[in-house]
CSV table of C-alpha atoms and ligand atoms in Angstrom, one decimal:
chain,number,residue,atom,x,y,z
A,1,UNK,CA,-4.2,-1.3,26.0
A,2,UNK,CA,-2.2,0.8,28.6
A,3,UNK,CA,1.6,1.0,28.4
A,4,UNK,CA,1.8,-1.1,31.5
A,5,UNK,CA,-0.5,-3.9,30.1
A,6,UNK,CA,1.4,-4.0,26.9
A,7,UNK,CA,4.8,-4.3,28.7
A,8,UNK,CA,3.4,-7.1,30.8
A,9,UNK,CA,2.0,-9.0,27.8
A,10,UNK,CA,5.3,-8.6,26.0
A,11,UNK,CA,7.3,-9.8,29.0
A,12,UNK,CA,5.1,-12.8,29.5
A,13,UNK,CA,5.4,-13.9,25.8
A,14,UNK,CA,9.1,-13.3,25.8
A,15,UNK,CA,9.4,-15.3,29.1
A,16,UNK,CA,7.6,-18.2,27.5
A,17,UNK,CA,9.8,-18.1,24.4
A,18,UNK,CA,12.9,-18.0,26.5
A,19,UNK,CA,11.8,-20.9,28.6
A,20,UNK,CA,11.0,-23.1,25.6
A,21,UNK,CA,14.3,-22.2,24.0
A,22,UNK,CA,16.3,-23.1,27.1
A,23,UNK,CA,14.4,-26.4,27.4
A,24,UNK,CA,15.4,-27.3,23.9
A,25,UNK,CA,19.0,-26.3,24.5
A,26,UNK,CA,18.7,-23.2,22.3
A,27,UNK,CA,19.7,-19.7,23.0
A,28,UNK,CA,16.6,-17.4,23.5
A,29,UNK,CA,18.4,-14.8,21.3
A,30,UNK,CA,18.0,-17.1,18.3
A,31,UNK,CA,14.2,-16.5,18.3
A,32,UNK,CA,12.7,-13.3,16.9
A,33,UNK,CA,9.3,-12.4,18.2
A,34,UNK,CA,7.2,-10.9,15.4
A,35,UNK,CA,4.2,-9.1,16.8
A,36,UNK,CA,1.3,-9.6,14.4
A,37,UNK,CA,-0.6,-6.3,14.4
A,38,UNK,CA,-3.1,-6.9,11.6
A,39,UNK,CA,-6.5,-5.3,12.3
A,40,UNK,CA,-5.1,-3.3,15.2
A,41,UNK,CA,-4.9,0.5,14.9
A,42,UNK,CA,-1.8,2.6,15.5
A,43,UNK,CA,-2.9,3.4,19.1
A,44,UNK,CA,-2.9,-0.3,20.0
A,45,UNK,CA,0.5,-0.8,18.4
A,46,UNK,CA,2.3,2.2,20.0
A,47,UNK,CA,2.3,0.8,23.6
A,48,UNK,CA,4.1,-2.3,22.4
A,49,UNK,CA,6.7,-0.2,20.6
A,50,UNK,CA,7.2,1.9,23.7
A,51,UNK,CA,7.7,-1.4,25.7
A,52,UNK,CA,10.6,-2.2,23.3
A,53,UNK,CA,9.0,-4.4,20.7
A,54,UNK,CA,10.5,-3.7,17.2
A,55,UNK,CA,9.5,-6.5,14.8
A,56,UNK,CA,5.9,-6.3,13.6
A,57,UNK,CA,3.9,-8.3,11.0
A,58,UNK,CA,1.0,-7.4,8.8
A,59,UNK,CA,-1.0,-9.6,6.5
A,60,UNK,CA,-2.2,-7.0,4.0
A,61,UNK,CA,-0.1,-4.6,2.0
A,62,UNK,CA,-2.8,-1.9,1.9
A,63,UNK,CA,-3.3,-2.0,5.7
A,64,UNK,CA,0.4,-1.8,6.3
A,65,UNK,CA,0.8,1.1,3.9
A,66,UNK,CA,-1.9,3.0,5.8
A,67,UNK,CA,-0.5,2.4,9.3
A,68,UNK,CA,3.3,2.0,9.2
A,69,UNK,CA,4.9,5.0,7.6
A,70,UNK,CA,3.7,7.2,10.4
A,71,UNK,CA,4.6,4.7,13.1
A,72,UNK,CA,8.1,4.3,11.6
A,73,UNK,CA,8.6,8.0,11.4
A,74,UNK,CA,8.0,8.2,15.1
A,75,UNK,CA,10.1,5.2,16.3
A,76,UNK,CA,13.5,4.0,15.4
A,77,UNK,CA,14.5,0.5,14.5
A,78,UNK,CA,11.1,-0.9,13.3
A,79,UNK,CA,11.4,-4.1,11.3
A,80,UNK,CA,8.2,-4.8,9.3
A,81,UNK,CA,7.3,-8.3,8.1
A,82,UNK,CA,4.7,-9.4,5.5
A,83,UNK,CA,2.9,-12.6,6.6
A,84,UNK,CA,-0.2,-12.6,4.4
A,85,UNK,CA,-0.6,-13.7,0.8
A,86,UNK,CA,0.9,-11.3,-1.8
A,87,UNK,CA,-0.4,-10.7,-5.3
A,88,UNK,CA,2.2,-10.2,-7.9
A,89,UNK,CA,0.9,-6.8,-8.8
A,90,UNK,CA,1.6,-5.6,-5.3
A,91,UNK,CA,5.2,-6.9,-5.3
A,92,UNK,CA,6.6,-3.4,-5.8
A,93,UNK,CA,4.7,-1.9,-3.0
A,94,UNK,CA,5.6,-4.8,-0.7
A,95,UNK,CA,9.3,-4.4,-1.5
A,96,UNK,CA,9.2,-0.7,-0.8
A,97,UNK,CA,7.4,-1.2,2.5
A,98,UNK,CA,8.5,-4.5,4.1
A,99,UNK,CA,11.9,-5.6,5.5
A,100,UNK,CA,11.0,-9.3,5.6
A,101,UNK,CA,8.6,-11.2,3.3
A,102,UNK,CA,7.4,-14.6,4.6
A,103,UNK,CA,5.1,-15.6,1.8
A,104,UNK,CA,7.0,-16.3,-1.4
A,105,UNK,CA,5.1,-19.3,-2.8
A,106,UNK,CA,5.0,-19.4,-6.6
A,107,UNK,CA,7.0,-18.8,-9.7
A,108,UNK,CA,5.1,-15.7,-10.9
A,109,UNK,CA,5.7,-14.0,-7.5
A,110,UNK,CA,9.4,-14.8,-7.5
A,111,UNK,CA,9.6,-13.1,-10.9
A,112,UNK,CA,7.7,-10.1,-9.7
A,113,UNK,CA,9.8,-9.7,-6.6
A,114,UNK,CA,13.1,-10.0,-8.6
A,115,UNK,CA,11.9,-7.2,-10.8
A,116,UNK,CA,10.7,-5.0,-7.9
A,117,UNK,CA,13.9,-5.5,-6.0
A,118,UNK,CA,16.0,-4.4,-9.1
A,119,UNK,CA,13.8,-1.4,-9.5
A,120,UNK,CA,13.8,-0.2,-5.9
A,121,UNK,CA,17.4,-1.2,-5.0
A,122,UNK,CA,16.0,-2.6,-1.8
A,123,UNK,CA,16.1,-6.2,-0.8
A,124,UNK,CA,13.8,-7.6,1.9
A,125,UNK,CA,14.7,-11.0,3.5
A,126,UNK,CA,12.5,-13.6,1.9
A,127,UNK,CA,11.1,-16.8,3.2
A,128,UNK,CA,9.3,-19.4,1.0
A,129,UNK,CA,5.9,-20.3,2.5
A,130,UNK,CA,5.2,-24.0,2.3
A,131,UNK,CA,1.7,-25.5,2.3
A,132,UNK,CA,2.8,-28.0,4.8
A,133,UNK,CA,-0.6,-29.7,5.4
A,134,UNK,CA,-1.3,-29.9,1.6
A,135,UNK,CA,-4.6,-27.9,2.1
A,136,UNK,CA,-6.3,-26.8,-1.1
A,137,UNK,CA,-7.6,-23.5,0.4
A,138,UNK,CA,-4.2,-22.4,1.8
A,139,UNK,CA,-1.4,-20.4,0.3
A,140,UNK,CA,2.1,-21.7,0.1
A,141,UNK,CA,4.1,-23.8,-2.2
A,142,UNK,CA,3.3,-27.6,-2.3
A,143,UNK,CA,6.0,-29.7,-0.6
A,144,UNK,CA,6.6,-31.4,-3.9
A,145,UNK,CA,7.1,-28.1,-5.7
A,146,UNK,CA,9.6,-26.7,-3.2
A,147,UNK,CA,12.8,-27.9,-4.9
A,148,UNK,CA,11.8,-26.4,-8.2
A,149,UNK,CA,10.8,-23.1,-6.6
A,150,UNK,CA,14.0,-22.8,-4.6
A,151,UNK,CA,15.9,-23.6,-7.8
A,152,UNK,CA,14.1,-20.7,-9.6
A,153,UNK,CA,14.9,-18.4,-6.7
A,154,UNK,CA,18.6,-19.3,-6.9
A,155,UNK,CA,18.7,-18.9,-10.7
A,156,UNK,CA,16.9,-15.6,-10.7
A,157,UNK,CA,18.9,-14.1,-7.8
A,158,UNK,CA,16.3,-14.0,-5.1
A,159,UNK,CA,18.1,-15.1,-1.9
A,160,UNK,CA,15.9,-17.2,0.4
A,161,UNK,CA,16.7,-17.1,4.1
A,162,UNK,CA,14.2,-19.8,5.3
A,163,UNK,CA,10.9,-21.5,5.2
A,164,UNK,CA,7.5,-20.4,6.7
A,165,UNK,CA,4.4,-22.5,7.3
A,166,UNK,CA,1.0,-22.4,9.0
A,167,UNK,CA,0.0,-25.9,10.0
A,168,UNK,CA,-3.6,-27.2,9.5
A,169,UNK,CA,-6.0,-25.8,12.1
A,170,UNK,CA,-7.2,-28.2,14.8
A,171,UNK,CA,-4.4,-30.7,14.4
A,172,UNK,CA,-1.3,-31.3,16.6
A,173,UNK,CA,1.2,-28.8,15.0
A,174,UNK,CA,4.4,-30.5,16.1
A,175,UNK,CA,4.7,-33.0,13.2
A,176,UNK,CA,4.2,-30.2,10.7
A,177,UNK,CA,6.8,-28.1,12.4
A,178,UNK,CA,9.2,-31.0,12.4
A,179,UNK,CA,8.5,-31.7,8.7
A,180,UNK,CA,9.2,-28.0,7.8
A,181,UNK,CA,12.4,-28.0,9.9
A,182,UNK,CA,13.5,-31.1,8.0
A,183,UNK,CA,12.8,-29.5,4.6
A,184,UNK,CA,14.8,-26.4,5.7
A,185,UNK,CA,17.7,-28.5,6.8
A,186,UNK,CA,17.7,-30.5,3.5
A,187,UNK,CA,17.8,-27.3,1.5
A,188,UNK,CA,20.4,-25.6,3.7
A,189,UNK,CA,18.1,-22.9,4.9
A,190,UNK,CA,18.8,-21.5,8.4
A,191,UNK,CA,15.6,-19.8,9.3
A,192,UNK,CA,12.2,-21.1,10.2
A,193,UNK,CA,9.0,-18.9,10.6
A,194,UNK,CA,6.6,-21.1,12.6
A,195,UNK,CA,4.5,-20.7,15.7
A,196,UNK,CA,1.5,-18.5,16.5
A,197,UNK,CA,-0.3,-17.6,19.8
A,198,UNK,CA,-1.5,-21.2,20.3
A,199,UNK,CA,1.7,-23.1,19.6
A,200,UNK,CA,4.7,-20.8,19.6
A,201,UNK,CA,6.4,-22.7,22.5
A,202,UNK,CA,6.2,-26.0,20.5
A,203,UNK,CA,7.6,-24.2,17.5
A,204,UNK,CA,10.5,-22.8,19.5
A,205,UNK,CA,11.4,-26.3,20.8
A,206,UNK,CA,11.3,-27.5,17.1
A,207,UNK,CA,13.6,-24.8,15.8
A,208,UNK,CA,11.6,-21.6,15.1
A,209,UNK,CA,13.8,-18.6,14.5
A,210,UNK,CA,10.7,-16.4,14.0
A,211,UNK,CA,7.4,-16.8,15.9
A,212,UNK,CA,4.4,-14.8,14.7
A,213,UNK,CA,2.3,-13.8,17.7
A,214,UNK,CA,-0.9,-11.7,17.5
A,215,UNK,CA,-3.6,-12.6,20.0
A,216,UNK,CA,-1.3,-13.3,23.0
A,217,UNK,CA,0.1,-9.7,22.6
A,218,UNK,CA,-2.9,-7.7,21.5
A,219,UNK,CA,-5.9,-9.7,22.7
A,220,UNK,CA,-8.6,-11.2,20.4
A,221,UNK,CA,-9.2,-9.6,17.0
A,222,UNK,CA,-12.7,-8.4,16.1
B,1,PLP,C1,-2.8,-13.6,12.1
B,1,PLP,C2,-1.6,-14.4,11.9
B,1,PLP,C3,-0.7,-14.8,12.9
B,1,PLP,C4,-1.0,-14.5,14.4
B,1,PLP,O1,-2.0,-15.3,14.9
B,1,PLP,P1,-2.4,-15.4,16.4
B,1,PLP,O2,-3.1,-16.7,16.6
B,1,PLP,O3,-3.3,-14.2,16.7
B,1,PLP,O4,-1.1,-15.3,17.2
B,1,PLP,C5,0.5,-15.5,12.6
B,1,PLP,N1,0.8,-15.8,11.3
B,1,PLP,C6,0.0,-15.4,10.3
B,1,PLP,C7,0.4,-15.8,8.9
B,1,PLP,C8,-1.2,-14.7,10.6
B,1,PLP,O5,-2.0,-14.4,9.5
């Protein structure tokens, strides 16, 4: 992707976010655009950085570790988000590498993150991922298990900033976004990580503070 094409795509996505925010009576500045760069090489990412994008998301620790140290060394102000499932044995590496972790979803991972944060003296912002459609194959904490997991986070000293979810594929996402927003409100959590290329405007109208957009910025993945 040329620098001009990257700037144009970024502008277009940003415009759509701003419009959805204003329609909902929200300030566009409340919505962080996280560019999901999974599978894309550094040469595809650099044009977006040059166009001003700073928040990026990856779904695999290994892939992020291979790509991002060099990109970060070359560009100031990068904020790196983990949006894919995290094994407890990779918690240390994740804490060292990421600024925001969207996928806290079970007691063993909470314990591993607490330990890793103490060891590294580095504290990423953490979201709890909720399995909002109650899908057996999907990651995320069951809705019914959320109060206990949040209780564990509080007791063990892992601050949680918000909730994240991926609604079931092929269904109207709005009811799932609204349900997640309601859960966040009930638990006093201010941030909501919802919305992907196909539904980020809906997510913004329903309260997204973080939208995770890949395809609309980078084109289709292989
Ligand atoms: C890949 C991915 C996205 C981005 O999806 P697009 O449809 O390409 O925008 C968002 N969130 C998560 C968790 C992902 O894995």
